[in-house]
CSV table of C-alpha atoms in Angstrom, one decimal:
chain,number,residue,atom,x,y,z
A,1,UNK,CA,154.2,102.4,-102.3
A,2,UNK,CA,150.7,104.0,-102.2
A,3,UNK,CA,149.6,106.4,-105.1
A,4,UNK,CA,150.2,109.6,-103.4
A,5,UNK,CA,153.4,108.7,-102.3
A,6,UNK,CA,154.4,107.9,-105.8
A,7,UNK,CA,152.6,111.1,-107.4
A,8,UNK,CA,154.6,112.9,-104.3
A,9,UNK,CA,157.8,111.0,-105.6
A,10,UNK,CA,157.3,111.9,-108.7
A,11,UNK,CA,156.5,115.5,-108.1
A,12,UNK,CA,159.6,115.9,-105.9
A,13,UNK,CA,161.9,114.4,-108.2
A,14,UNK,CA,160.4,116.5,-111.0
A,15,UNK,CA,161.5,119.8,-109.1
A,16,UNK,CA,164.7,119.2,-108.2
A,17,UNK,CA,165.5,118.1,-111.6
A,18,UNK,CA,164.3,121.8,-112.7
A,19,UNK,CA,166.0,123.5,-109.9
A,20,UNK,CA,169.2,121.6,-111.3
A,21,UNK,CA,169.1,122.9,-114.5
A,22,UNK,CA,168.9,127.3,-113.1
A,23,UNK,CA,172.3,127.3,-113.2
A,24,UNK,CA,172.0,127.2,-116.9
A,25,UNK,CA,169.5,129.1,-117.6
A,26,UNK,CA,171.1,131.8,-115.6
A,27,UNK,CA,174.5,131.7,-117.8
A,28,UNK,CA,172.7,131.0,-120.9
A,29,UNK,CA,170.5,134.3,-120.5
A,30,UNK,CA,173.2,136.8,-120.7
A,31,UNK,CA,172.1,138.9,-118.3
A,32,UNK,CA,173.0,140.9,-115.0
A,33,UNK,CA,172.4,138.7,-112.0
A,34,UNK,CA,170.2,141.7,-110.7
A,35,UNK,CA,168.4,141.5,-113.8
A,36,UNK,CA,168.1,137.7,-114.1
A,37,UNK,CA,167.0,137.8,-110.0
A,38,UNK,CA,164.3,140.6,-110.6
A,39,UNK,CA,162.9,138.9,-113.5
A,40,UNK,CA,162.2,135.8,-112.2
A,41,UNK,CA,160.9,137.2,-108.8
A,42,UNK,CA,158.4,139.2,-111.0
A,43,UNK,CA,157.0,136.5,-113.5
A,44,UNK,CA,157.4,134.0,-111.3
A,45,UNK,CA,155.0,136.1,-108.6
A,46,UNK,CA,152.4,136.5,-111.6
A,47,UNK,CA,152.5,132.4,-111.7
A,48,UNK,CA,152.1,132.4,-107.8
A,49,UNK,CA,149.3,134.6,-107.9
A,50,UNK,CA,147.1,132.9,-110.2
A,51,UNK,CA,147.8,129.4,-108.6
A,52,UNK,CA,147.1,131.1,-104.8
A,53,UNK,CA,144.0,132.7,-106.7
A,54,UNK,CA,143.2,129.2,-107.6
A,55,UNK,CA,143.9,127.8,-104.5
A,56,UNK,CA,141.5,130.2,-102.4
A,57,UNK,CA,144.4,131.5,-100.7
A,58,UNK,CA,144.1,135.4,-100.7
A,59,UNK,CA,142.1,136.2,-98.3
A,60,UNK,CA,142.2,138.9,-95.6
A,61,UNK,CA,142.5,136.0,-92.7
A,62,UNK,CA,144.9,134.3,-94.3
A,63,UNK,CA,148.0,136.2,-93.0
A,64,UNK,CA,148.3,138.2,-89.4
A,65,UNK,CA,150.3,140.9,-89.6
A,66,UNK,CA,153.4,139.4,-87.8
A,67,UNK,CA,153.3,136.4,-90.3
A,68,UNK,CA,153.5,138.9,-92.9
A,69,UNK,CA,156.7,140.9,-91.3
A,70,UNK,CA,158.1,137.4,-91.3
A,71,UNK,CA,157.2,136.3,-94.8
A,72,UNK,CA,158.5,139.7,-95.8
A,73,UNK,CA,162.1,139.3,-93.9
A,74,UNK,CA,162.6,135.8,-95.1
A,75,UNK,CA,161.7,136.8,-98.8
A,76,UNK,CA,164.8,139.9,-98.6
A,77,UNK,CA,166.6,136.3,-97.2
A,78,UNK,CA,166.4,134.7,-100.5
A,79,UNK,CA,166.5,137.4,-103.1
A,80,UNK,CA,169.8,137.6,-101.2
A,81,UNK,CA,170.8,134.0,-101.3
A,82,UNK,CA,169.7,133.8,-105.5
A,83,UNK,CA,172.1,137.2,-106.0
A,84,UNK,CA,174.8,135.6,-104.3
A,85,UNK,CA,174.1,132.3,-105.7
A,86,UNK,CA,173.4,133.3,-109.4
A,87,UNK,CA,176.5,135.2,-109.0
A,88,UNK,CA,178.8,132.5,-107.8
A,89,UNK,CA,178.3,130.3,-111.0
A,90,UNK,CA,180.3,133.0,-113.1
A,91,UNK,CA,183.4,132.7,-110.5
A,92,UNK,CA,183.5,129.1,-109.5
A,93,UNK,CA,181.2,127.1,-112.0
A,94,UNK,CA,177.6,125.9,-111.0
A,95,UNK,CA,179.2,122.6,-109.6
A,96,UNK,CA,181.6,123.7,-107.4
A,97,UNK,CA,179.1,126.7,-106.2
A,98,UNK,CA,176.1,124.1,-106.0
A,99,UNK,CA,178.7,121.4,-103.7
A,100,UNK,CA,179.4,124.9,-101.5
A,101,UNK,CA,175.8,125.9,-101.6
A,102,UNK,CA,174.8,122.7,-100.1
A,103,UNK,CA,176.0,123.7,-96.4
A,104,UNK,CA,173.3,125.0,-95.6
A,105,UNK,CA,171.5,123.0,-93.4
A,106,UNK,CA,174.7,123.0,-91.0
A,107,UNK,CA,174.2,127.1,-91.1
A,108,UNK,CA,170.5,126.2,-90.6
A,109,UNK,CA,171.7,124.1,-87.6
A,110,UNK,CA,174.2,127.0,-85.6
A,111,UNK,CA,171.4,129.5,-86.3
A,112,UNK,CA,168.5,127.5,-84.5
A,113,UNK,CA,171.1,126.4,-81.4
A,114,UNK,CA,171.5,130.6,-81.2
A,115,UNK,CA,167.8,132.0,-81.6
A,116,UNK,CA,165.5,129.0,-81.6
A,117,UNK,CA,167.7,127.1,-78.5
A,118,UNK,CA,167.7,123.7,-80.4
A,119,UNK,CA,170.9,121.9,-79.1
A,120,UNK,CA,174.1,121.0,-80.5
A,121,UNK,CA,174.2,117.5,-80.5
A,122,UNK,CA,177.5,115.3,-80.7
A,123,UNK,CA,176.3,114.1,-83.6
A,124,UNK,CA,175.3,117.4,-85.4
A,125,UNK,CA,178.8,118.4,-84.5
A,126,UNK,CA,180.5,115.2,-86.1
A,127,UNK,CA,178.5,115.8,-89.4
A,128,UNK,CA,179.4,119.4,-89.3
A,129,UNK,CA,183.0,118.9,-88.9
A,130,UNK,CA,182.8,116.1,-91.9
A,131,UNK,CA,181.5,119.3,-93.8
A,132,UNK,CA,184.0,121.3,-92.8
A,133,UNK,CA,186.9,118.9,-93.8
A,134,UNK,CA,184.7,118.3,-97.5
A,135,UNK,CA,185.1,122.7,-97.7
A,136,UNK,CA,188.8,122.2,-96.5
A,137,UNK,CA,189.1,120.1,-100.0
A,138,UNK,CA,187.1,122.2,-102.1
A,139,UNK,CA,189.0,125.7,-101.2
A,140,UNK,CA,192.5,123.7,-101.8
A,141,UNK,CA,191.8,122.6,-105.1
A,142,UNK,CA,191.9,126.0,-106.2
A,143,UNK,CA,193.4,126.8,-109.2
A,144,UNK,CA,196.9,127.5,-109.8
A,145,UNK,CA,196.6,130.6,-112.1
A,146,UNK,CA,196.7,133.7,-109.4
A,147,UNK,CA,193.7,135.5,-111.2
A,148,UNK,CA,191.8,131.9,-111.2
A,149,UNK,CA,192.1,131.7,-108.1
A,150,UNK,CA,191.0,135.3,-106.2
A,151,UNK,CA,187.8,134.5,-108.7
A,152,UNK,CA,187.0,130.9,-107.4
A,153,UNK,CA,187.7,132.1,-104.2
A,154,UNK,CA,185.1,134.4,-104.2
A,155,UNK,CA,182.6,132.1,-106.1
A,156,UNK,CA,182.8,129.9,-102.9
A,157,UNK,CA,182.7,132.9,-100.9
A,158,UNK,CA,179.8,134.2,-102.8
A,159,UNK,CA,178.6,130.3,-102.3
A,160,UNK,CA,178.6,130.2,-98.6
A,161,UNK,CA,177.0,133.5,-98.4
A,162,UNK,CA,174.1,132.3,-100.5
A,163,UNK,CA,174.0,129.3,-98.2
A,164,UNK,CA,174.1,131.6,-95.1
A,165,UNK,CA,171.1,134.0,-96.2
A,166,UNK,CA,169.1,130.5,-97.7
A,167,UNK,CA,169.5,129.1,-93.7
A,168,UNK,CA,168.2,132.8,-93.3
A,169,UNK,CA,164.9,132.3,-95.1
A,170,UNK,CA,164.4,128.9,-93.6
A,171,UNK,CA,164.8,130.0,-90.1
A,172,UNK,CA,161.9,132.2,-91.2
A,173,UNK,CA,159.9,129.6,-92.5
A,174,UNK,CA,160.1,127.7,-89.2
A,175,UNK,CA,157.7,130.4,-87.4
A,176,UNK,CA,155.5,130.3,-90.3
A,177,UNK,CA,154.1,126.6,-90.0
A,178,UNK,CA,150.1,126.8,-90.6
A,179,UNK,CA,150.7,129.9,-93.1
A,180,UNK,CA,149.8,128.4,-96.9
A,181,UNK,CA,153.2,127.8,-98.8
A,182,UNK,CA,152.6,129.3,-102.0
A,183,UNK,CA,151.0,132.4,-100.3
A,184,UNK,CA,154.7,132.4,-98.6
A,185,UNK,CA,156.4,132.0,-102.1
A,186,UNK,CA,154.4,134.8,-103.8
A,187,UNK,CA,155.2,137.4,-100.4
A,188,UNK,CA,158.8,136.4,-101.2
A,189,UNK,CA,159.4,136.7,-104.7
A,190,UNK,CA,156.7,140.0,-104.8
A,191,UNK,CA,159.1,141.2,-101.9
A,192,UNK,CA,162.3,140.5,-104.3
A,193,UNK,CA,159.9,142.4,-107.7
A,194,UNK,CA,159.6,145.5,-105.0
A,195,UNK,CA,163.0,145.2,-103.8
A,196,UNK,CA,165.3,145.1,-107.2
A,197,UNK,CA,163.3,147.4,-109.2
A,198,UNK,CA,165.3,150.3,-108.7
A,199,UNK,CA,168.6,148.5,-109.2
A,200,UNK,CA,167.7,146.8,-112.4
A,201,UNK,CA,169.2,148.2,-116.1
A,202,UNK,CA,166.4,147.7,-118.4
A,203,UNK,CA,168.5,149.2,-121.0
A,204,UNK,CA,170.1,146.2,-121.3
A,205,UNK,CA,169.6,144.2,-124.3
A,206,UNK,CA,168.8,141.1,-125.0
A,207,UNK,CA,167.8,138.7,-127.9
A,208,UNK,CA,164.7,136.9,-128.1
A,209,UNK,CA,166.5,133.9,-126.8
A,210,UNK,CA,167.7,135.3,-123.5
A,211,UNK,CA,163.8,136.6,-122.8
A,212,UNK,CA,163.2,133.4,-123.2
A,213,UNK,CA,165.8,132.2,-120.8
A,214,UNK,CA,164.4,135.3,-118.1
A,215,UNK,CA,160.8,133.7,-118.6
A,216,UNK,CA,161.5,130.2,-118.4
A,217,UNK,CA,163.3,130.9,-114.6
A,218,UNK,CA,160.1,132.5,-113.9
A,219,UNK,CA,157.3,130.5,-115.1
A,220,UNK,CA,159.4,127.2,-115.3
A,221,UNK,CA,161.8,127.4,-112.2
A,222,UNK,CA,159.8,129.5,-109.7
A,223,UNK,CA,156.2,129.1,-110.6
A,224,UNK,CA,155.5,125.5,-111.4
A,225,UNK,CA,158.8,124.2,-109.1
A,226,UNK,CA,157.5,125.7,-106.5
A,227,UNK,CA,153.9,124.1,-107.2
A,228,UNK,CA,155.8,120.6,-107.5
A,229,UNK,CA,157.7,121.0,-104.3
A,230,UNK,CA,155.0,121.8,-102.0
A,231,UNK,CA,152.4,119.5,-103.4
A,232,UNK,CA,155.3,117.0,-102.7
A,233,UNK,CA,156.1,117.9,-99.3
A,234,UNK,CA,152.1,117.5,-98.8
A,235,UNK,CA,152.5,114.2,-99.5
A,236,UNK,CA,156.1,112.6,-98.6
A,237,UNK,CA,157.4,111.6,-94.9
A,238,UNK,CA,160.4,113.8,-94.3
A,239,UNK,CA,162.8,111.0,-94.8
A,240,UNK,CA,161.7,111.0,-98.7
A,241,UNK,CA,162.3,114.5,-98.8
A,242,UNK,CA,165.5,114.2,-97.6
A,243,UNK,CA,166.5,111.5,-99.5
A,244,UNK,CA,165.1,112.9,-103.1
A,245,UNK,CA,166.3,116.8,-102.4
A,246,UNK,CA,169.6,115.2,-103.3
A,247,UNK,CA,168.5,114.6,-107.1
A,248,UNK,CA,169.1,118.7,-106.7
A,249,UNK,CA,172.9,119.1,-106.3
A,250,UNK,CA,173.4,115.8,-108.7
A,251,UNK,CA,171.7,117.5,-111.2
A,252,UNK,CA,173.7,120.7,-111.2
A,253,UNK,CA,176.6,118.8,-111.5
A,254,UNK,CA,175.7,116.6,-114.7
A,255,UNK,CA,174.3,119.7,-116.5
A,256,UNK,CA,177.5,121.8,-115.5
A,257,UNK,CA,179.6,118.9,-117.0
A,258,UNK,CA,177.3,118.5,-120.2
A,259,UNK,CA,176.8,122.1,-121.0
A,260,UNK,CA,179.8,123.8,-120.1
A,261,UNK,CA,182.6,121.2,-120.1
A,262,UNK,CA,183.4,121.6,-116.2
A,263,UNK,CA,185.2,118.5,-115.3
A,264,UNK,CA,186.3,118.3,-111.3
A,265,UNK,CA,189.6,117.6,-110.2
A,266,UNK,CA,189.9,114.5,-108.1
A,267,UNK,CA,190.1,116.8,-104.8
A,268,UNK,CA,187.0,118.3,-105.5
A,269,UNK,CA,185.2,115.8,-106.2
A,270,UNK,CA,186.0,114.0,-103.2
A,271,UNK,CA,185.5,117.5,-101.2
A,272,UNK,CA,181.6,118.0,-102.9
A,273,UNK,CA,180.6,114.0,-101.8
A,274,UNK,CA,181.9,114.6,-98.5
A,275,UNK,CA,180.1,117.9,-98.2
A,276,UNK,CA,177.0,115.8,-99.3
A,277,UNK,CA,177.1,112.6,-97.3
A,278,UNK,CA,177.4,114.8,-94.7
A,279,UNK,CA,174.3,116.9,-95.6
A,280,UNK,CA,172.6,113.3,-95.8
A,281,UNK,CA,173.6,112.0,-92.8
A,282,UNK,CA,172.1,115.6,-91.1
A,283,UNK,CA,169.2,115.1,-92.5
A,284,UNK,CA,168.4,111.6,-93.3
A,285,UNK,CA,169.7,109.9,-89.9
A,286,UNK,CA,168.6,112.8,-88.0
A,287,UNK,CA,165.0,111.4,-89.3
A,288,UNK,CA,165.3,107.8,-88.7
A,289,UNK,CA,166.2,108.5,-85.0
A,290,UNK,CA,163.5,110.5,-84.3
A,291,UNK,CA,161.6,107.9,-85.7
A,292,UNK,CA,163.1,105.3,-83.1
A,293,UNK,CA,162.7,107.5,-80.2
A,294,UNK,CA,159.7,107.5,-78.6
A,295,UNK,CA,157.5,111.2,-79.0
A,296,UNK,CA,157.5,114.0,-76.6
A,297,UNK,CA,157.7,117.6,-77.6
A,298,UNK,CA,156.8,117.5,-81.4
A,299,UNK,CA,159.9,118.5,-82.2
A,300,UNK,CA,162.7,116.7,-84.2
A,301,UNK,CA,165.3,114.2,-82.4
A,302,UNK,CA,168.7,114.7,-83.1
């Protein structure tokens, strides 16, 4: 292994294990999920914009004004997905939200065969239906109380909508290849500053703690993850990627069952690997086979 595929390595695995621990954070700071969304859109843009200051990214030429319509659209994408997200964890727990989160590259998948004409291979369609069956598992395993179960319904609800608007975003991003990444970031969470203000309660209180919490998702799980997670992706074939973006959802899990106690019943846990391999073998064989095949378009096999 060279040294900037291990600093990439190392860099990758670093975010992920952040973005595993939000889902803590968020709980622990005791605040509105409109709150906790706005404030880590707007410290985490004042990060962004010192390191895109740094970077000699803001410039007039940097963005056209199509690319910034589309940065725009795909940041009201993910402010979206982290409402719907953030607010899943209260309903179904982080891991079970996380596990339900984590279709959506198949999403990603039925939204490129509809407005990007990418095709529906046979095996995109077997991996999808492997997800489906791993979701078939989760949403049985519900609870047997009646009023546990309407709320971890809608926290996979809530889950698969986060997943939906996250596919969303990345749809975006596709048209965006050549713009500077964390010139995308800051458009999106400045976009997500501009778009909760009016909805936030800043009347709210909170202790010195929970600011603490708010800051942290900005500085610690915007800012700097999002500096990790590009410099990686700079660095690492897409394989690695793949293959290390799965620290992510493994992550979530351990700190759910640390922090909070939230042990999965057999069914679900069998229902969240499923969803997972299947994940993996979207995007991990998907890569080796369009390694193997000899190049044409540019565009990825499988």
């Amino acid at each position: 292994m060279n040294a900037e595929i291990k600093r990439g390595s190392l860099e990758m695995t670093a975010a992920m294990l952040i973005s595993g621990s939000i889902g803590w954070f968020v709980l622990m700071s005791g605040q509105p999920v409109v709150n906790v969304v706005f404030w880590r859109c707007a410290v985490g843009a004042l990060v962004l914009l010192a390191v895109c200051g740094a970077l000699g990214q803001l410039r007039r030429d940097a963005l056209t004004r199509a690319t910034l319509l589309l940065a725009i659209a795909g940041g009201v994408a993910l402010v979206i997905n982290w409402l719907l997200l953030f607010a899943a964890y209260s309903y179904a727990s982080i891991s079970i939200a996380t596990a339900v989160y984590n279709t959506q590259p198949f999403m990603l998948v039925g939204l490129g065969a509809l407005f990007l004409g990418e095709r529906l291979t046979a095996r995109k369609l077997l991996w999808l239906g492997l997800a489906f069956g791993g979701m078939m598992l989760v949403v049985l395993a519900q609870p047997r109380q009646a009023g546990e179960q309407s709320h971890y319904l809608a926290g996979i609800a809530l889950a698969l909508g986060a997943a939906f608007f996250y596919a969303l975003m990345a749809l975006a991003a596709k048209r965006l290849k050549g713009t500077p990444p964390h010139l995308i970031a800051l458009i999106q969470v400045a976009v997500g500053a501009v778009m909760l203000l009016p909805l936030v309660d800043f009347h709210v209180s909170a202790s010195v703690g929970q600011w603490g919490m708010l800051a942290t998702l900005g500085v610690l799980h915007t800012g700097l993850m999002y500096v990790l997670m590009y410099g990686a992706l700079q660095k690492l074939p897409t394989n690695l990627i793949g293959s290390l973006s799965f620290i992510y959802p493994v992550a979530a899990m351990l700190v759910d069952r640390l922090a909070f106690g939230h042990r999965l019943s057999a069914w679900q846990l069998l229902g969240a690997a499923i969803i997972l391999l299947a994940a993996a073998g979207m995007n991990l064989l998907g890569e080796r086979r369009a390694r193997l095949l000899p190049a044409s378009d540019g565009r990825r096999a499988g």
